[in-house]
XYZ file of C-alpha atoms in Angstrom:
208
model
C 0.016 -4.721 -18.497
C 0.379 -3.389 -21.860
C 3.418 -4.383 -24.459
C 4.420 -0.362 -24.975
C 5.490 2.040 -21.828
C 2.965 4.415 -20.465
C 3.249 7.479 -18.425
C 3.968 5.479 -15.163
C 5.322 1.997 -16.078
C 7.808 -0.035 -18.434
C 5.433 -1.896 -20.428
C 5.836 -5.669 -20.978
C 8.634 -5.707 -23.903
C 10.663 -3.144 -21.875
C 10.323 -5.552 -18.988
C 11.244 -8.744 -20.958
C 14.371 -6.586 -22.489
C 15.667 -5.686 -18.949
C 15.515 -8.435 -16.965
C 16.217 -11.198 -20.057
C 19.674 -8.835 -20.160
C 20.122 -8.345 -16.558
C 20.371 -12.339 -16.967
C 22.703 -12.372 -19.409
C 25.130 -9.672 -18.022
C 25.360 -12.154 -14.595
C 26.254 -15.289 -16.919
C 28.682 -13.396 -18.935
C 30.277 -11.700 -15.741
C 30.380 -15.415 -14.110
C 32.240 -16.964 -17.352
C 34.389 -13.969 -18.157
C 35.579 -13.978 -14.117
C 36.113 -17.707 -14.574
C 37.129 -19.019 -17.733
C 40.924 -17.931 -17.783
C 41.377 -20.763 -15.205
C 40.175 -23.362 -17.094
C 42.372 -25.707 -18.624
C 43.573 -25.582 -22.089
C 41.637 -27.866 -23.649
C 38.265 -28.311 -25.702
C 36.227 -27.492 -22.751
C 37.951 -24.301 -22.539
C 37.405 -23.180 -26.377
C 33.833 -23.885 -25.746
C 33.525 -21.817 -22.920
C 35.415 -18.717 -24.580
C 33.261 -19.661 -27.677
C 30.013 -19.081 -25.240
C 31.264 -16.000 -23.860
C 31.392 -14.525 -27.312
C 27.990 -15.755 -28.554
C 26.403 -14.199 -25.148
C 28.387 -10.991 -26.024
C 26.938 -10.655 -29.400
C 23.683 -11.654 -27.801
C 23.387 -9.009 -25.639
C 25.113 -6.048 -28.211
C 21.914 -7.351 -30.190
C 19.376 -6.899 -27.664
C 20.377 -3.586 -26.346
C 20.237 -2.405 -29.976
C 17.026 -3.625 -30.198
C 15.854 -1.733 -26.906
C 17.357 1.375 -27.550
C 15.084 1.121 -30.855
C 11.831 0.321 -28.598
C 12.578 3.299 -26.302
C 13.024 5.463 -29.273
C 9.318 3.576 -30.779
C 7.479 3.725 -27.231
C 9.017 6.238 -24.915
C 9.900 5.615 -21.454
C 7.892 6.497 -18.167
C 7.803 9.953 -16.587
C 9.735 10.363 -13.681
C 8.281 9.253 -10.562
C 6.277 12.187 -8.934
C 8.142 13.547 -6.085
C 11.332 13.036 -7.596
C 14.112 16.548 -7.248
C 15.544 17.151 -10.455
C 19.384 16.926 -9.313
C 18.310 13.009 -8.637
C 16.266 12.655 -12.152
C 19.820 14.479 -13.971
C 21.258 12.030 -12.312
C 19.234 8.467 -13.191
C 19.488 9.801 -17.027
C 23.166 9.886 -16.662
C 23.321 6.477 -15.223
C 20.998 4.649 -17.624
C 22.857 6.400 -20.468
C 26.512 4.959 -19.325
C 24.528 1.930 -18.701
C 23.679 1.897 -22.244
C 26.844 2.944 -23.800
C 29.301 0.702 -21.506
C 26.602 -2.448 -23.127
C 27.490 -1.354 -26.927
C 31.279 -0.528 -25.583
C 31.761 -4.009 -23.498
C 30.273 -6.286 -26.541
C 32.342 -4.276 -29.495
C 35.452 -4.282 -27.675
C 35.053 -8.198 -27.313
C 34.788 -8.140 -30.857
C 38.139 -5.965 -31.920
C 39.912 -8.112 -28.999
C 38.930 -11.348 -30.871
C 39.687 -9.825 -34.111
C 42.866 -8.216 -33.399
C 44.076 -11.684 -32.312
C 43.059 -13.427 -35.853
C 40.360 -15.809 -33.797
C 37.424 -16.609 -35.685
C 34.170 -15.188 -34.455
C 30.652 -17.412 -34.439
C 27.699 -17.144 -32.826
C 26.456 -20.047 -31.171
C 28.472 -22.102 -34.188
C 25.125 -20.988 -36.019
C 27.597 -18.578 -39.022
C 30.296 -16.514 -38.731
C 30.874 -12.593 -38.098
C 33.108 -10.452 -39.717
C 36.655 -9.136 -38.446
C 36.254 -5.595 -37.814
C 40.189 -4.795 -37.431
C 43.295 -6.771 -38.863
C 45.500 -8.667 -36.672
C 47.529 -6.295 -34.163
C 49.311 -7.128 -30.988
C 48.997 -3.571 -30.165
C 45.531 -2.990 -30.661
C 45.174 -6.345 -28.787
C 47.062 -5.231 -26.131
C 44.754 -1.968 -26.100
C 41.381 -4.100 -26.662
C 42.069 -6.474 -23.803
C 42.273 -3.604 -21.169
C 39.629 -1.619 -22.532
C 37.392 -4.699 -22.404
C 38.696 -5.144 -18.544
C 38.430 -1.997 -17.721
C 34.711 -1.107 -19.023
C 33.507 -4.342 -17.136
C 34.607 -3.110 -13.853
C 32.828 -0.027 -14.522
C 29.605 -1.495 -15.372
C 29.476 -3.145 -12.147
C 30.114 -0.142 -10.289
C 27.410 1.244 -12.342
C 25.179 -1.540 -11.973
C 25.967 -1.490 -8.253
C 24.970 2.086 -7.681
C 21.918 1.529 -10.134
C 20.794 -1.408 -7.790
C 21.164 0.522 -4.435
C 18.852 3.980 -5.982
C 15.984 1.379 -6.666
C 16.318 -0.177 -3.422
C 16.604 3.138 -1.611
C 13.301 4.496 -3.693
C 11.336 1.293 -2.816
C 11.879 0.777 1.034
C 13.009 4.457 2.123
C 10.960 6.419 -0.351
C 8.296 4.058 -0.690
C 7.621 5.118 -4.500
C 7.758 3.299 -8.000
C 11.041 3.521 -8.937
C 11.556 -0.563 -8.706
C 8.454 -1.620 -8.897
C 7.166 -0.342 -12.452
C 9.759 -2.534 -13.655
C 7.883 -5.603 -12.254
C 5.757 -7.898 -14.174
C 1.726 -7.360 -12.672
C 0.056 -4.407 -12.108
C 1.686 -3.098 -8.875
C 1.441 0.663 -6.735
C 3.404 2.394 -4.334
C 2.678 1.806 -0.838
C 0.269 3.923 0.713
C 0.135 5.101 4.160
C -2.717 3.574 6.627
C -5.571 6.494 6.977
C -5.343 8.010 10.440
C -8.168 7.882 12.552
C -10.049 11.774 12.947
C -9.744 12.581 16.635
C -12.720 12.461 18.762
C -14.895 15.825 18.616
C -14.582 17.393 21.760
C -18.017 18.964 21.433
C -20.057 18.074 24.811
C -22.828 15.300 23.722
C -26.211 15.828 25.223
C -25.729 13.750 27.749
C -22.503 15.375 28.767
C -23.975 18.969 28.976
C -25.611 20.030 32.073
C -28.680 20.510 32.876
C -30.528 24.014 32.049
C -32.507 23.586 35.463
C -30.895 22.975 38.767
């Protein structure tokens, strides 16, 4: 496997960039589904302190794979494919994109707007980037709801296309995002029929 894409696979950085996000995404959506039942408390600042770091994490990482997929291009659609459903897969991994710079950045005006410090992993501080506002508050909070429920139904129908391409399709949609070298399934060669040409044996004799 080679580190930059090539005409029909995500190379190995692309890889690592997916999957080490997919990862994060599920521990943020875990913590952020969780973490307003938690007890006041120390434990609870910690947590909320987490789901911010993972945030900023992830804003980071996508920026850095947008800039790889700008550097190394990105596969060529999977032969066989009708346009309407190609038109479609850009839209999707372009929301996909934009809802993972919108979700982390309204995190960020939501913590600002409220005058809470912002840290990342207690390692140094990040700037406000609005003044303290109940009202954008207000606005930042549902934004940041709303645009996670989204995702998922993004990330839901994004799931279900790869699984329909690799067992009803039987192409490389999923599995050029795999680590190893893999190929689509190929159907078993079908026997030629038997030639129905008489044999020697079969034909009859010249002489009676």
């Amino acid at each position: 496997m080679t580190l930059k894409n090539t005409d029909d696979r995500w190379g190995a950085v692309s890889q690592l960039f997916h999957w080490v996000i997919v990862a994060l995404i599920l521990v943020m959506a875990y913590i952020g589904l969780t973490m307003g039942d938690l007890p006041n408390g120390p434990r609870k600042i910690n947590i909320y302190a987490l789901h911010k770091s993972i945030g900023l994490t992830i804003l980071a990482l996508v920026v850095l794979r947008v800039l790889w997929r700008v550097y190394a291009g990105a596969p060529a659609p999977v032969p066989g494919t009708p346009t309407w459903q190609q038109r479609i897969a850009s839209v999707t991994h372009f929301l996909l994109y934009a809802l993972l710079f919108a979700i982390p950045l309204s995190g960020w005006v939501l913590n600002s707007s409220a005058g809470y410090p912002l840290q990342w992993f207690k390692l140094f501080n990040l700037p406000a980037i609005t003044g303290r506002s109940d009202g954008v508050h207000e606005a930042a909070e549902g934004a940041h709801e709303l645009l996670f429920w989204v995702l998922v139904a993004l990330v839901v129908a994004h799931v279900g296309a790869a699984l329909y391409h690799h067992l009803f399709q039987g192409d490389t949609t999923l599995t050029r995002m795999l680590p190893g070298r893999r190929k689509a399934p190929t159907l078993a060669p079908v026997a030629a029929p038997a030639s129905s040409s008489p044999t020697p044996q079969d034909s009859p004799d010249e002489n009676p």
